[in-house]
């Protein structure tokens, strides 16, 4: 594995200035940009669709880490791929035919990810591990930014890291929710190698320094 990746989440950015948010992320050298797509049904919030991804694609060479928090996510994979996504993650709880859509994402040349909510055990991913590039563990209940991390969720990162090692695989373990400089260290110790960070990133006065410390 390479150094820890920070995926800066624009869910916590000023929605009237996404272009400015992208510029801040690029200046910080975070490298990955996390885009939370919410439909008001799978989660109780609405955000944006593929057009925003397409519009922002022209502004950065950063990795677009798209997180579909929607019902029937298979409907949107093609659209988000066409818009310029580099990785697409959908929820295990939202799609019973996960292998089909993980394969579709990979066949489109993108990184394939699957996410589990706090109430879902990581054991459900055992049969899917060979098909994934990113396993996203939600460390808050999905839907809103700015929540506090649920410490028990990091135990799933530990278990999943052991499962990954035993299977001889190299997918990345990502954690999303309540990640700040303090909780990031706990997440890294638990086995996470991608840290999705929203509020703490955009509130930081020294974003580049924050990224350097977290990537170390």
PDB file of C-alpha atoms in Angstrom:
ATOM      1  CA  UNK A   1       0.000   0.000   0.000  1.00  0.00           C
ATOM      2  CA  UNK A   2       1.065   3.563  -0.627  1.00  0.00           C
ATOM      3  CA  UNK A   3       0.819   6.320   1.951  1.00  0.00           C
ATOM      4  CA  UNK A   4      -2.500   7.184   3.526  1.00  0.00           C
ATOM      5  CA  UNK A   5      -4.914   8.915   1.162  1.00  0.00           C
ATOM      6  CA  UNK A   6      -7.094  11.807   2.287  1.00  0.00           C
ATOM      7  CA  UNK A   7     -10.285  12.111   0.258  1.00  0.00           C
ATOM      8  CA  UNK A   8     -11.625  15.608   0.909  1.00  0.00           C
ATOM      9  CA  UNK A   9     -15.421  15.644   0.958  1.00  0.00           C
ATOM     10  CA  UNK A  10     -17.152  18.549  -0.744  1.00  0.00           C
ATOM     11  CA  UNK A  11     -20.297  17.755   1.260  1.00  0.00           C
ATOM     12  CA  UNK A  12     -18.826  20.176   3.805  1.00  0.00           C
ATOM     13  CA  UNK A  13     -17.909  22.834   1.255  1.00  0.00           C
ATOM     14  CA  UNK A  14     -19.846  25.985   0.370  1.00  0.00           C
ATOM     15  CA  UNK A  15     -22.390  24.669  -2.160  1.00  0.00           C
ATOM     16  CA  UNK A  16     -22.346  28.066  -3.856  1.00  0.00           C
ATOM     17  CA  UNK A  17     -18.627  27.722  -4.574  1.00  0.00           C
ATOM     18  CA  UNK A  18     -17.740  24.161  -5.474  1.00  0.00           C
ATOM     19  CA  UNK A  19     -15.130  25.457  -7.900  1.00  0.00           C
ATOM     20  CA  UNK A  20     -13.400  27.246  -5.051  1.00  0.00           C
ATOM     21  CA  UNK A  21     -13.590  24.092  -2.934  1.00  0.00           C
ATOM     22  CA  UNK A  22     -11.877  22.093  -5.670  1.00  0.00           C
ATOM     23  CA  UNK A  23      -9.123  24.718  -5.852  1.00  0.00           C
ATOM     24  CA  UNK A  24      -8.581  24.429  -2.087  1.00  0.00           C
ATOM     25  CA  UNK A  25      -8.370  20.645  -2.286  1.00  0.00           C
ATOM     26  CA  UNK A  26      -5.899  20.790  -5.154  1.00  0.00           C
ATOM     27  CA  UNK A  27      -3.760  23.352  -3.310  1.00  0.00           C
ATOM     28  CA  UNK A  28      -3.647  21.067  -0.273  1.00  0.00           C
ATOM     29  CA  UNK A  29      -2.312  18.132  -2.342  1.00  0.00           C
ATOM     30  CA  UNK A  30      -5.019  15.866  -0.954  1.00  0.00           C
ATOM     31  CA  UNK A  31      -5.280  14.187  -4.339  1.00  0.00           C
ATOM     32  CA  UNK A  32      -8.722  12.622  -3.879  1.00  0.00           C
ATOM     33  CA  UNK A  33     -12.055  14.449  -3.944  1.00  0.00           C
ATOM     34  CA  UNK A  34     -15.020  12.719  -2.297  1.00  0.00           C
ATOM     35  CA  UNK A  35     -18.434  13.433  -3.803  1.00  0.00           C
ATOM     36  CA  UNK A  36     -21.458  12.278  -1.783  1.00  0.00           C
ATOM     37  CA  UNK A  37     -24.471  11.693  -4.006  1.00  0.00           C
ATOM     38  CA  UNK A  38     -27.670  11.529  -1.931  1.00  0.00           C
ATOM     39  CA  UNK A  39     -31.196  10.955  -3.203  1.00  0.00           C
ATOM     40  CA  UNK A  40     -33.392  11.836  -0.204  1.00  0.00           C
ATOM     41  CA  UNK A  41     -34.591   8.230  -0.097  1.00  0.00           C
ATOM     42  CA  UNK A  42     -31.698   5.953   0.835  1.00  0.00           C
ATOM     43  CA  UNK A  43     -30.546   8.754   3.140  1.00  0.00           C
ATOM     44  CA  UNK A  44     -32.589  11.726   4.409  1.00  0.00           C
ATOM     45  CA  UNK A  45     -30.763  14.367   2.410  1.00  0.00           C
ATOM     46  CA  UNK A  46     -30.347  15.602  -1.171  1.00  0.00           C
ATOM     47  CA  UNK A  47     -27.117  16.728  -2.773  1.00  0.00           C
ATOM     48  CA  UNK A  48     -26.244  16.642  -6.483  1.00  0.00           C
ATOM     49  CA  UNK A  49     -26.033  14.508  -9.595  1.00  0.00           C
ATOM     50  CA  UNK A  50     -23.655  13.673 -12.448  1.00  0.00           C
ATOM     51  CA  UNK A  51     -23.777  17.161 -13.968  1.00  0.00           C
ATOM     52  CA  UNK A  52     -21.818  18.580 -11.046  1.00  0.00           C
ATOM     53  CA  UNK A  53     -19.226  15.852 -11.449  1.00  0.00           C
ATOM     54  CA  UNK A  54     -18.939  16.659 -15.143  1.00  0.00           C
ATOM     55  CA  UNK A  55     -18.672  20.404 -14.550  1.00  0.00           C
ATOM     56  CA  UNK A  56     -15.988  19.971 -11.897  1.00  0.00           C
ATOM     57  CA  UNK A  57     -14.068  17.449 -13.974  1.00  0.00           C
ATOM     58  CA  UNK A  58     -12.775  20.284 -16.158  1.00  0.00           C
ATOM     59  CA  UNK A  59     -11.328  22.081 -13.140  1.00  0.00           C
ATOM     60  CA  UNK A  60      -9.046  19.421 -11.671  1.00  0.00           C
ATOM     61  CA  UNK A  61      -6.971  16.328 -12.353  1.00  0.00           C
ATOM     62  CA  UNK A  62      -7.746  15.054  -8.852  1.00  0.00           C
ATOM     63  CA  UNK A  63      -9.231  11.592  -8.295  1.00  0.00           C
ATOM     64  CA  UNK A  64     -13.036  11.799  -8.169  1.00  0.00           C
ATOM     65  CA  UNK A  65     -14.145   9.433  -5.418  1.00  0.00           C
ATOM     66  CA  UNK A  66     -17.920   9.225  -5.974  1.00  0.00           C
ATOM     67  CA  UNK A  67     -20.067   7.755  -3.197  1.00  0.00           C
ATOM     68  CA  UNK A  68     -23.594   6.821  -4.272  1.00  0.00           C
ATOM     69  CA  UNK A  69     -25.958   6.928  -1.302  1.00  0.00           C
ATOM     70  CA  UNK A  70     -29.004   6.150  -3.413  1.00  0.00           C
ATOM     71  CA  UNK A  71     -31.549   3.397  -3.951  1.00  0.00           C
ATOM     72  CA  UNK A  72     -30.899   1.170  -6.987  1.00  0.00           C
ATOM     73  CA  UNK A  73     -27.443   2.664  -7.596  1.00  0.00           C
ATOM     74  CA  UNK A  74     -26.936   0.540 -10.709  1.00  0.00           C
ATOM     75  CA  UNK A  75     -29.158   3.010 -12.579  1.00  0.00           C
ATOM     76  CA  UNK A  76     -26.544   5.743 -12.281  1.00  0.00           C
ATOM     77  CA  UNK A  77     -23.194   4.017 -12.724  1.00  0.00           C
ATOM     78  CA  UNK A  78     -22.966   4.765 -16.444  1.00  0.00           C
ATOM     79  CA  UNK A  79     -23.888   8.416 -16.005  1.00  0.00           C
ATOM     80  CA  UNK A  80     -21.336   9.037 -13.286  1.00  0.00           C
ATOM     81  CA  UNK A  81     -18.679   7.172 -15.244  1.00  0.00           C
ATOM     82  CA  UNK A  82     -19.375   9.325 -18.303  1.00  0.00           C
ATOM     83  CA  UNK A  83     -19.233  12.467 -16.149  1.00  0.00           C
ATOM     84  CA  UNK A  84     -15.624  11.764 -15.195  1.00  0.00           C
ATOM     85  CA  UNK A  85     -15.639   9.679 -12.018  1.00  0.00           C
ATOM     86  CA  UNK A  86     -12.477   7.747 -11.189  1.00  0.00           C
ATOM     87  CA  UNK A  87     -14.005   5.570  -8.477  1.00  0.00           C
ATOM     88  CA  UNK A  88     -17.640   4.729  -7.783  1.00  0.00           C
ATOM     89  CA  UNK A  89     -18.793   3.295  -4.474  1.00  0.00           C
ATOM     90  CA  UNK A  90     -22.333   2.155  -3.722  1.00  0.00           C
ATOM     91  CA  UNK A  91     -23.972   0.730  -0.616  1.00  0.00           C
ATOM     92  CA  UNK A  92     -24.257  -2.958   0.126  1.00  0.00           C
ATOM     93  CA  UNK A  93     -27.628  -2.223   1.748  1.00  0.00           C
ATOM     94  CA  UNK A  94     -28.966  -0.649  -1.457  1.00  0.00           C
ATOM     95  CA  UNK A  95     -28.047  -3.289  -4.019  1.00  0.00           C
ATOM     96  CA  UNK A  96     -28.659  -7.059  -3.682  1.00  0.00           C
ATOM     97  CA  UNK A  97     -26.735  -7.839  -6.878  1.00  0.00           C
ATOM     98  CA  UNK A  98     -23.489  -6.211  -5.795  1.00  0.00           C
ATOM     99  CA  UNK A  99     -21.119  -8.401  -7.830  1.00  0.00           C
ATOM    100  CA  UNK A 100     -22.847  -7.414 -11.060  1.00  0.00           C
ATOM    101  CA  UNK A 101     -22.366  -3.707 -10.466  1.00  0.00           C
ATOM    102  CA  UNK A 102     -18.867  -3.992  -9.030  1.00  0.00           C
ATOM    103  CA  UNK A 103     -17.917  -5.789 -12.235  1.00  0.00           C
ATOM    104  CA  UNK A 104     -19.650  -3.122 -14.328  1.00  0.00           C
ATOM    105  CA  UNK A 105     -17.679  -0.362 -12.628  1.00  0.00           C
ATOM    106  CA  UNK A 106     -14.403  -2.182 -13.179  1.00  0.00           C
ATOM    107  CA  UNK A 107     -15.276  -2.911 -16.794  1.00  0.00           C
ATOM    108  CA  UNK A 108     -15.676   0.826 -17.288  1.00  0.00           C
ATOM    109  CA  UNK A 109     -12.072   1.238 -16.174  1.00  0.00           C
ATOM    110  CA  UNK A 110     -12.910   2.707 -12.758  1.00  0.00           C
ATOM    111  CA  UNK A 111     -12.161   1.674  -9.201  1.00  0.00           C
ATOM    112  CA  UNK A 112     -15.116  -0.248  -7.728  1.00  0.00           C
ATOM    113  CA  UNK A 113     -16.171   0.372  -4.160  1.00  0.00           C
ATOM    114  CA  UNK A 114     -18.799  -0.895  -1.778  1.00  0.00           C
ATOM    115  CA  UNK A 115     -19.883   0.752   1.456  1.00  0.00           C
ATOM    116  CA  UNK A 116     -21.475  -0.520   4.645  1.00  0.00           C
ATOM    117  CA  UNK A 117     -23.503   1.497   7.149  1.00  0.00           C
ATOM    118  CA  UNK A 118     -22.736   1.381  10.897  1.00  0.00           C
ATOM    119  CA  UNK A 119     -25.351  -1.309  11.538  1.00  0.00           C
ATOM    120  CA  UNK A 120     -23.973  -3.664   8.864  1.00  0.00           C
ATOM    121  CA  UNK A 121     -21.207  -6.125   9.848  1.00  0.00           C
ATOM    122  CA  UNK A 122     -18.105  -6.302   7.691  1.00  0.00           C
ATOM    123  CA  UNK A 123     -18.598 -10.069   7.335  1.00  0.00           C
ATOM    124  CA  UNK A 124     -21.095  -9.355   4.527  1.00  0.00           C
ATOM    125  CA  UNK A 125     -18.150  -8.301   2.353  1.00  0.00           C
ATOM    126  CA  UNK A 126     -16.316 -11.620   2.587  1.00  0.00           C
ATOM    127  CA  UNK A 127     -17.527 -12.964  -0.771  1.00  0.00           C
ATOM    128  CA  UNK A 128     -17.223  -9.571  -2.460  1.00  0.00           C
ATOM    129  CA  UNK A 129     -13.622  -8.794  -1.551  1.00  0.00           C
ATOM    130  CA  UNK A 130     -12.102 -10.107  -4.819  1.00  0.00           C
ATOM    131  CA  UNK A 131     -14.339  -7.719  -6.779  1.00  0.00           C
ATOM    132  CA  UNK A 132     -13.621  -4.488  -4.918  1.00  0.00           C
ATOM    133  CA  UNK A 133     -10.948  -1.820  -4.976  1.00  0.00           C
ATOM    134  CA  UNK A 134     -12.376   0.206  -2.087  1.00  0.00           C
ATOM    135  CA  UNK A 135     -14.277  -0.950   0.998  1.00  0.00           C
ATOM    136  CA  UNK A 136     -15.899   2.094   2.572  1.00  0.00           C
ATOM    137  CA  UNK A 137     -16.841   1.807   6.237  1.00  0.00           C
ATOM    138  CA  UNK A 138     -19.296   4.457   7.361  1.00  0.00           C
ATOM    139  CA  UNK A 139     -18.281   5.670  10.809  1.00  0.00           C
ATOM    140  CA  UNK A 140     -21.447   7.769  11.154  1.00  0.00           C
ATOM    141  CA  UNK A 141     -24.998   7.135  10.024  1.00  0.00           C
ATOM    142  CA  UNK A 142     -24.977   8.325   6.412  1.00  0.00           C
ATOM    143  CA  UNK A 143     -26.788  11.447   5.306  1.00  0.00           C
ATOM    144  CA  UNK A 144     -25.181  14.506   6.886  1.00  0.00           C
ATOM    145  CA  UNK A 145     -21.715  15.930   7.398  1.00  0.00           C
ATOM    146  CA  UNK A 146     -20.304  17.184  10.666  1.00  0.00           C
ATOM    147  CA  UNK A 147     -21.268  14.179  12.798  1.00  0.00           C
ATOM    148  CA  UNK A 148     -19.085  12.572  15.480  1.00  0.00           C
ATOM    149  CA  UNK A 149     -17.355   9.299  14.689  1.00  0.00           C
ATOM    150  CA  UNK A 150     -18.894   6.142  16.195  1.00  0.00           C
ATOM    151  CA  UNK A 151     -15.816   4.478  17.773  1.00  0.00           C
ATOM    152  CA  UNK A 152     -17.198   0.954  17.490  1.00  0.00           C
ATOM    153  CA  UNK A 153     -17.170   1.263  13.699  1.00  0.00           C
ATOM    154  CA  UNK A 154     -13.376   1.275  13.711  1.00  0.00           C
ATOM    155  CA  UNK A 155     -13.480  -2.307  14.963  1.00  0.00           C
ATOM    156  CA  UNK A 156     -14.874  -3.182  11.533  1.00  0.00           C
ATOM    157  CA  UNK A 157     -11.803  -1.638   9.923  1.00  0.00           C
ATOM    158  CA  UNK A 158      -9.615  -3.898  12.064  1.00  0.00           C
ATOM    159  CA  UNK A 159     -11.608  -6.983  11.152  1.00  0.00           C
ATOM    160  CA  UNK A 160     -11.677  -6.088   7.480  1.00  0.00           C
ATOM    161  CA  UNK A 161      -7.916  -5.485   7.447  1.00  0.00           C
ATOM    162  CA  UNK A 162      -7.411  -8.993   8.827  1.00  0.00           C
ATOM    163  CA  UNK A 163      -9.817 -10.437   6.259  1.00  0.00           C
ATOM    164  CA  UNK A 164      -7.912  -8.632   3.503  1.00  0.00           C
ATOM    165  CA  UNK A 165      -4.568  -9.955   4.696  1.00  0.00           C
ATOM    166  CA  UNK A 166      -5.833 -13.516   5.065  1.00  0.00           C
ATOM    167  CA  UNK A 167      -7.248 -13.400   1.534  1.00  0.00           C
ATOM    168  CA  UNK A 168      -4.053 -11.937   0.078  1.00  0.00           C
ATOM    169  CA  UNK A 169      -5.900  -8.978  -1.433  1.00  0.00           C
ATOM    170  CA  UNK A 170      -4.935  -5.318  -1.709  1.00  0.00           C
ATOM    171  CA  UNK A 171      -8.144  -3.288  -1.832  1.00  0.00           C
ATOM    172  CA  UNK A 172      -8.192  -0.059   0.136  1.00  0.00           C
ATOM    173  CA  UNK A 173     -10.126   0.372   3.366  1.00  0.00           C
ATOM    174  CA  UNK A 174     -11.782   3.772   3.562  1.00  0.00           C
ATOM    175  CA  UNK A 175     -13.512   5.347   6.565  1.00  0.00           C
ATOM    176  CA  UNK A 176     -16.078   8.107   6.262  1.00  0.00           C
ATOM    177  CA  UNK A 177     -17.658  10.163   9.033  1.00  0.00           C
ATOM    178  CA  UNK A 178     -16.331  12.213  11.920  1.00  0.00           C
ATOM    179  CA  UNK A 179     -12.741  12.104  10.683  1.00  0.00           C
ATOM    180  CA  UNK A 180     -10.498  14.812  12.088  1.00  0.00           C
ATOM    181  CA  UNK A 181      -6.822  14.886  12.969  1.00  0.00           C
ATOM    182  CA  UNK A 182      -7.380  13.013  16.228  1.00  0.00           C
ATOM    183  CA  UNK A 183      -9.804  10.360  15.005  1.00  0.00           C
ATOM    184  CA  UNK A 184      -7.753   9.905  11.826  1.00  0.00           C
ATOM    185  CA  UNK A 185      -4.890   8.430  13.838  1.00  0.00           C
ATOM    186  CA  UNK A 186      -7.235   5.900  15.431  1.00  0.00           C
ATOM    187  CA  UNK A 187      -8.643   5.032  12.012  1.00  0.00           C
ATOM    188  CA  UNK A 188      -5.162   4.512  10.569  1.00  0.00           C
ATOM    189  CA  UNK A 189      -4.191   2.262  13.482  1.00  0.00           C
ATOM    190  CA  UNK A 190      -7.369   0.241  12.855  1.00  0.00           C
ATOM    191  CA  UNK A 191      -6.314  -0.413   9.256  1.00  0.00           C
ATOM    192  CA  UNK A 192      -7.826   2.424   7.221  1.00  0.00           C
ATOM    193  CA  UNK A 193      -5.744   3.711   4.338  1.00  0.00           C
ATOM    194  CA  UNK A 194      -8.262   6.203   2.915  1.00  0.00           C
ATOM    195  CA  UNK A 195      -9.634   8.919   5.195  1.00  0.00           C
ATOM    196  CA  UNK A 196     -12.729  10.764   3.992  1.00  0.00           C
ATOM    197  CA  UNK A 197     -12.604  14.176   5.645  1.00  0.00           C
ATOM    198  CA  UNK A 198     -15.127  16.982   5.258  1.00  0.00           C
ATOM    199  CA  UNK A 199     -15.715  19.466   8.056  1.00  0.00           C
ATOM    200  CA  UNK A 200     -12.254  19.183   9.583  1.00  0.00           C
ATOM    201  CA  UNK A 201     -10.635  19.784   6.194  1.00  0.00           C
ATOM    202  CA  UNK A 202     -12.636  22.852   5.236  1.00  0.00           C
ATOM    203  CA  UNK A 203     -12.372  24.371   8.724  1.00  0.00           C
ATOM    204  CA  UNK A 204      -8.594  23.977   8.778  1.00  0.00           C
ATOM    205  CA  UNK A 205      -6.557  27.156   8.315  1.00  0.00           C
ATOM    206  CA  UNK A 206      -3.564  25.138   7.103  1.00  0.00           C
ATOM    207  CA  UNK A 207      -5.052  22.539   4.785  1.00  0.00           C
ATOM    208  CA  UNK A 208      -1.741  21.582   3.174  1.00  0.00           C
ATOM    209  CA  UNK A 209      -0.150  21.044   6.587  1.00  0.00           C
ATOM    210  CA  UNK A 210      -3.109  18.942   7.685  1.00  0.00           C
ATOM    211  CA  UNK A 211      -2.798  16.722   4.607  1.00  0.00           C
ATOM    212  CA  UNK A 212       0.962  16.301   5.095  1.00  0.00           C
ATOM    213  CA  UNK A 213       0.467  15.170   8.687  1.00  0.00           C
ATOM    214  CA  UNK A 214      -2.308  12.728   7.819  1.00  0.00           C
ATOM    215  CA  UNK A 215      -0.452  11.240   4.871  1.00  0.00           C
ATOM    216  CA  UNK A 216       2.647  10.542   6.950  1.00  0.00           C
TER     217      UNK A 216
END
